[in-house]
PDB file of C-alpha atoms in Angstrom:
ATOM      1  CA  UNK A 230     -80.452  38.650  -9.077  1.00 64.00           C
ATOM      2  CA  UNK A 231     -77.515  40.105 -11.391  1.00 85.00           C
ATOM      3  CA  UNK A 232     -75.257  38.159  -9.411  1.00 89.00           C
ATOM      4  CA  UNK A 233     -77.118  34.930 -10.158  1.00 89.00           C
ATOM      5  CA  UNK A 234     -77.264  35.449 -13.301  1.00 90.00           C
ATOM      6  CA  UNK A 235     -73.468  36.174 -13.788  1.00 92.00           C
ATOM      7  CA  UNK A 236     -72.689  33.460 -12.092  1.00 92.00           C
ATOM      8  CA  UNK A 237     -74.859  31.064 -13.784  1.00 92.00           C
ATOM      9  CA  UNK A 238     -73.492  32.432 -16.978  1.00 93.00           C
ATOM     10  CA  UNK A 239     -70.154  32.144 -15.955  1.00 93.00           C
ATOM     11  CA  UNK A 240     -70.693  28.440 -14.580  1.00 94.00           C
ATOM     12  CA  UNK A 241     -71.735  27.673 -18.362  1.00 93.00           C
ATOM     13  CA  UNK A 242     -68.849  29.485 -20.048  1.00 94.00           C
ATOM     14  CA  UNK A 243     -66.507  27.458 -17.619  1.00 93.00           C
ATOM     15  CA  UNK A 244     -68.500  24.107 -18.106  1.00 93.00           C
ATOM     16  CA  UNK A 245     -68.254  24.314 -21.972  1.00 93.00           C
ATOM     17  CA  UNK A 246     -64.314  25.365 -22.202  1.00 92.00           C
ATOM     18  CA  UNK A 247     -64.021  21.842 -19.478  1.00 91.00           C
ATOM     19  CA  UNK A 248     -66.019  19.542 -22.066  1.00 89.00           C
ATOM     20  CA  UNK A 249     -64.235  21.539 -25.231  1.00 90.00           C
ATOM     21  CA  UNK A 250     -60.819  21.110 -23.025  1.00 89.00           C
ATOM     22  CA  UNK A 251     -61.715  17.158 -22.616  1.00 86.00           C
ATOM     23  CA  UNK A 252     -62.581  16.648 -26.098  1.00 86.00           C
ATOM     24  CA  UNK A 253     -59.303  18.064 -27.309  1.00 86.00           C
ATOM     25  CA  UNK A 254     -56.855  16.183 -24.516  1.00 85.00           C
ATOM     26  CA  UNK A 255     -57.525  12.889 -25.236  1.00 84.00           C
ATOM     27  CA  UNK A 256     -55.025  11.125 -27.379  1.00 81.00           C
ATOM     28  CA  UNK A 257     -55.522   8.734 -30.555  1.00 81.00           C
ATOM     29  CA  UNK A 258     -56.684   5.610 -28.052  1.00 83.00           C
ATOM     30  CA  UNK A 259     -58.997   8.318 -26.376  1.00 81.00           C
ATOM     31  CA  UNK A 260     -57.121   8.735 -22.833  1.00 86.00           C
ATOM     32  CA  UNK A 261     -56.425  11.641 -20.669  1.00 85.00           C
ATOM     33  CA  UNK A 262     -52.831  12.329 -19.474  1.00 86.00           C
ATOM     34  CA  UNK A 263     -52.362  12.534 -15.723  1.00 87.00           C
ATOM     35  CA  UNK A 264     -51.450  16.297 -15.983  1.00 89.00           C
ATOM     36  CA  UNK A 265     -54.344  17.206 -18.393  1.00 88.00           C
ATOM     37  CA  UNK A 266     -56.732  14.793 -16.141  1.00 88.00           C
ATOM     38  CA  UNK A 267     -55.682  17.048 -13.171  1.00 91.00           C
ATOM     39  CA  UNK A 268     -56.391  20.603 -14.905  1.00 91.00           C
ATOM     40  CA  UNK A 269     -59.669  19.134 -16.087  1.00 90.00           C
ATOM     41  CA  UNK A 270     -60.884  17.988 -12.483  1.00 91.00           C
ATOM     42  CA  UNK A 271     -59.717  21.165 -11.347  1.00 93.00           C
ATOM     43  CA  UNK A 272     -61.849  22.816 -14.006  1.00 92.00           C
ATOM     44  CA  UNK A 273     -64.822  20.968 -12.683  1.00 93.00           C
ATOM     45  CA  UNK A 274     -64.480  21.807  -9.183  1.00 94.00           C
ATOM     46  CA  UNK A 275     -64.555  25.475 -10.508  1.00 93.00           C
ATOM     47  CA  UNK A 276     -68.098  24.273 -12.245  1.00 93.00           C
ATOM     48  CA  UNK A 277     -69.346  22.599  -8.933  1.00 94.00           C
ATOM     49  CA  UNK A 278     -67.959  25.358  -6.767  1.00 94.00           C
ATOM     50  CA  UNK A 279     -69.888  28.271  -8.623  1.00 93.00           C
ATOM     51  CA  UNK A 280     -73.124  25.822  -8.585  1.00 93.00           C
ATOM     52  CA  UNK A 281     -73.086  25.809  -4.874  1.00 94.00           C
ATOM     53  CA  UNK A 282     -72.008  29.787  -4.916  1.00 94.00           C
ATOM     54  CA  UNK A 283     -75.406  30.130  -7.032  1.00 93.00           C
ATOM     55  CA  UNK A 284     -77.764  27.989  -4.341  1.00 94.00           C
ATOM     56  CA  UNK A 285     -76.017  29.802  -1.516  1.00 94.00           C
ATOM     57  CA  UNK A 286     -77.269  33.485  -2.989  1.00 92.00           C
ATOM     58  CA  UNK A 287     -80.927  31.748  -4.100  1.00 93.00           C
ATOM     59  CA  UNK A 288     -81.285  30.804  -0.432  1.00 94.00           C
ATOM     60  CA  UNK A 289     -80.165  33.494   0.823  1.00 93.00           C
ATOM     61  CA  UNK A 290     -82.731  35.490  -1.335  1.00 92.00           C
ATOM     62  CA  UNK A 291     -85.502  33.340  -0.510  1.00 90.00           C
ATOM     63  CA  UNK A 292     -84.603  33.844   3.157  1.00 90.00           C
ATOM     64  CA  UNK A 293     -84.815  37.888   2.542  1.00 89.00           C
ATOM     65  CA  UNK A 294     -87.980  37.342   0.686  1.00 87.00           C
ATOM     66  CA  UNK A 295     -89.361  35.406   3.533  1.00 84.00           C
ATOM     67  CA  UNK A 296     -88.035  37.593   5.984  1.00 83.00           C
ATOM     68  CA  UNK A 297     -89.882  40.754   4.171  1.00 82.00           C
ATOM     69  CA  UNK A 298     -92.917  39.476   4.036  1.00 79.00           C
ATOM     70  CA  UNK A 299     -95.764  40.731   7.209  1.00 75.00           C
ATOM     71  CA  UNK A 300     -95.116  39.274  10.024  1.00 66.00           C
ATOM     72  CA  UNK A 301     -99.619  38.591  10.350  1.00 63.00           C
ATOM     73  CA  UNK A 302    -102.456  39.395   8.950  1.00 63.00           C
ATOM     74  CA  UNK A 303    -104.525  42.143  10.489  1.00 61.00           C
ATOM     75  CA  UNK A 304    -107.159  41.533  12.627  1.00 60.00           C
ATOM     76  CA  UNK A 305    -109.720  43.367  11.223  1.00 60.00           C
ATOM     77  CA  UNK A 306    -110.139  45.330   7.553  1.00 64.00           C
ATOM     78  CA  UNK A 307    -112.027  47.572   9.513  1.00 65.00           C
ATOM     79  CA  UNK A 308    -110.815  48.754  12.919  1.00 63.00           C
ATOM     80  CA  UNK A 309    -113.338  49.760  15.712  1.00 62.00           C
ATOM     81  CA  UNK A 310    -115.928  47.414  13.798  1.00 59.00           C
ATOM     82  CA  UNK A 311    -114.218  44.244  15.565  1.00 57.00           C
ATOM     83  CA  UNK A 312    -115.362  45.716  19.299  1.00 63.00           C
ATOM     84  CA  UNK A 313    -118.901  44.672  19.016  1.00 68.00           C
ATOM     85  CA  UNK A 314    -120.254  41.035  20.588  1.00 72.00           C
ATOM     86  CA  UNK A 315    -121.578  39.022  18.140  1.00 74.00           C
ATOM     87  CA  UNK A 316    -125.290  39.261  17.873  1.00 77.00           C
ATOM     88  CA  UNK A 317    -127.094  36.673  20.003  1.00 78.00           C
ATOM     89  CA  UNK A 318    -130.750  34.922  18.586  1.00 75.00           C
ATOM     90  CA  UNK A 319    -133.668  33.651  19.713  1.00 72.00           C
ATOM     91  CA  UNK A 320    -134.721  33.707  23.679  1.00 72.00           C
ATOM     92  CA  UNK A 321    -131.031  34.812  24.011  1.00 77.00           C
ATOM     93  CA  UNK A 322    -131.730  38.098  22.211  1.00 79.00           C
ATOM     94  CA  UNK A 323    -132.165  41.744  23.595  1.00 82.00           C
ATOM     95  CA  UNK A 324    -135.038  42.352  21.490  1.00 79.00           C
ATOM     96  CA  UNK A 325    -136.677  39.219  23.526  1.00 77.00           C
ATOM     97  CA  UNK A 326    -135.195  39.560  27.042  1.00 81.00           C
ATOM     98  CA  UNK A 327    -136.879  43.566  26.824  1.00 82.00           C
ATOM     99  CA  UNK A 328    -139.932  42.741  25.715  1.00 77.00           C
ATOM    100  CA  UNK A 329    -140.167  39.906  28.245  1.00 76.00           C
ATOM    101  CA  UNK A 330    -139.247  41.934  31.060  1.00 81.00           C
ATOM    102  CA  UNK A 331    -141.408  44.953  29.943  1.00 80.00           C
ATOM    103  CA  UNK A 332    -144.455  42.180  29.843  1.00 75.00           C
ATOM    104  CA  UNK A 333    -143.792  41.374  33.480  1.00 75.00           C
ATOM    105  CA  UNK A 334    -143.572  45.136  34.892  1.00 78.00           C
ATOM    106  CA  UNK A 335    -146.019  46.063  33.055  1.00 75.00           C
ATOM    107  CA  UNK A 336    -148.180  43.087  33.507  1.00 67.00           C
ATOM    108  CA  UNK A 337    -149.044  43.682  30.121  1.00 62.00           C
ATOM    109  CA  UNK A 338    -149.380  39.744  29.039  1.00 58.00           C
ATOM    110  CA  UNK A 339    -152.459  40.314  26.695  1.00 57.00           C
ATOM    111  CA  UNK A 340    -150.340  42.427  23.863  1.00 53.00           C
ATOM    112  CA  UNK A 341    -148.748  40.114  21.452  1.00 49.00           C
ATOM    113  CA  UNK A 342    -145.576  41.059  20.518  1.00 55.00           C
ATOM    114  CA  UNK A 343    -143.222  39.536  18.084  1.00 55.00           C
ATOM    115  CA  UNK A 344    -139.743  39.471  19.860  1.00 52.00           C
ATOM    116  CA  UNK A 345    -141.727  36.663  22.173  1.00 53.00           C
ATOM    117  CA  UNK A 346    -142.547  34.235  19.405  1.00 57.00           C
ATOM    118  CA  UNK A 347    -139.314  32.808  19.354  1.00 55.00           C
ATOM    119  CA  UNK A 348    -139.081  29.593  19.405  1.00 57.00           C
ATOM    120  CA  UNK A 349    -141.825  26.538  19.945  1.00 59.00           C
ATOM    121  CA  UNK A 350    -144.433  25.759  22.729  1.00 58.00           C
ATOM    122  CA  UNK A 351    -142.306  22.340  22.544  1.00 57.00           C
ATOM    123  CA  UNK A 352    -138.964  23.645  23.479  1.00 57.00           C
ATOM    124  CA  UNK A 353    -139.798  25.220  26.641  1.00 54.00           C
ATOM    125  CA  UNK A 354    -142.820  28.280  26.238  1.00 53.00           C
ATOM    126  CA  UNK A 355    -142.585  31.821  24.861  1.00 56.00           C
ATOM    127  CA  UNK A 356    -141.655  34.272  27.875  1.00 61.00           C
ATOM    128  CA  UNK A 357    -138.208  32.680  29.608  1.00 61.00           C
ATOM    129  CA  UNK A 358    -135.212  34.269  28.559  1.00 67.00           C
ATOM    130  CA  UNK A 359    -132.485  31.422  28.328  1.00 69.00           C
ATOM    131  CA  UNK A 360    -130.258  32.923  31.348  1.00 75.00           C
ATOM    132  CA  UNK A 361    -133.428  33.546  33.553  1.00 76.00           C
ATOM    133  CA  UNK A 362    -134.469  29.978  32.885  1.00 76.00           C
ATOM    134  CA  UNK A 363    -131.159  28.570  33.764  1.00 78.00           C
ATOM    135  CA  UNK A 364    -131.306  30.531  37.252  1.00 81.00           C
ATOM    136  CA  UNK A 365    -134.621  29.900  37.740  1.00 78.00           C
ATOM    137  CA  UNK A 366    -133.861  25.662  37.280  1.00 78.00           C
ATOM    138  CA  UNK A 367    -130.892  26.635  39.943  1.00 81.00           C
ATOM    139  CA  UNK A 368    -133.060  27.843  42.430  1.00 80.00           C
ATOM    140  CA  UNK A 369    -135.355  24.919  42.105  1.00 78.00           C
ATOM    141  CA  UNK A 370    -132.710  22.685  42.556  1.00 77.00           C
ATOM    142  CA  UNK A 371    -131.717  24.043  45.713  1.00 78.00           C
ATOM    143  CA  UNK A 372    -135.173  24.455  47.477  1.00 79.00           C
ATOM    144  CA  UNK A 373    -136.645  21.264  46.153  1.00 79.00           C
ATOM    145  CA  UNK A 374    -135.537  18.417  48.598  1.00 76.00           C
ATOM    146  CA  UNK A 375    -137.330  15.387  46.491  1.00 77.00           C
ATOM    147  CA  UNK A 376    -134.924  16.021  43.471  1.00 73.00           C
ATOM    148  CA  UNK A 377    -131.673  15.530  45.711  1.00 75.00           C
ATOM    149  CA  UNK A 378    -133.603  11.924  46.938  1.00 82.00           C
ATOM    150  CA  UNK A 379    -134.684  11.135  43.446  1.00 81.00           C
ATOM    151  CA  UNK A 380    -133.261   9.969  40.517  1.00 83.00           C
ATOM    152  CA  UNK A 381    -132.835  12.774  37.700  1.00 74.00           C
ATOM    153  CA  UNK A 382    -132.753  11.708  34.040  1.00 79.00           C
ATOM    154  CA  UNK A 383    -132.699  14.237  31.519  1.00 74.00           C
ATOM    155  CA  UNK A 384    -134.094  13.761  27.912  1.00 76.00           C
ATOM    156  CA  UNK A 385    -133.340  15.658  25.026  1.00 71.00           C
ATOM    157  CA  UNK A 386    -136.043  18.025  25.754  1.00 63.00           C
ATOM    158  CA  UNK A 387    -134.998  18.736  29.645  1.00 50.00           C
ATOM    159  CA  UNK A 388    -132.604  21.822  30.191  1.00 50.00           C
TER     160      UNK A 388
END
């Protein structure tokens, strides 16, 4: 950054003794001489030179400030918290599938418990666990002969 800044300096100083140089060259009918045009376009170049010296070093520092930065982001503020499968709801739930399946060894079906009130009547009952439903429409499919001869259209409401 020092280096910038000297240089910009520098590129100022040098641009100010070129226009001061100019000013005091030109004759009474306000012409340059050859020789004086040629020291003030080499004066210039100096200017234009240390003006592409000075973007050279700002790119190059944006470069090393790009380069420093982390390479991600972490995956997780909190390690070990990450490991755990998100939580599933409704007929898809542990709390439901266990107290569906501890309904049907226990053949307990007259206790009402809450982890089997998910859902509606409408969307398919109270006790079928979403995966057990799915295999369960599998199997049909297989043993039931009629559905392979008829024509199966499913509505919003079929699964």
């Amino acid at each position: 950054m020092d280096t910038i800044l000297a240089l910009r300096e520098k590129r100022k100083n040098l641009w100010d003794a070129a226009k001061a140089f100019l000013d005091m060259a030109r004759d009474e009918n306000g012409m340059v001489s050859a020789e004086d045009a040629a020291r003030y376009d080499k004066m210039e170049e100096d200017v234009v030179n240390l003006g592409k010296e000075i973007d050279r070093l700002e790119r190059q520092q944006r470069m090393d400030a790009d380069m420093a930065k982390p390479t991600s982001s972490p995956i997780t503020e909190q390690p070990g918290a990450g490991n755990q499968a998100p939580e599933k709801k409704g007929r898809a739930s542990m709390a439901y599938q266990k107290a569906f399946w501890d309904s049907i060894r226990h053949k307990n079906f007259i206790d009402v418990q809450n982890a089997l009130s998910i859902g509606t009547d409408a969307d398919g009952g109270y006790l079928v666990p979403d995966e057990f439903e799915h295999q369960l429409i599998d199997k049909l499919q297989e043993e039931n002969f009629f559905r392979s001869l008829a024509t199966v259209i499913h509505t919003s409401g079929d699964r």
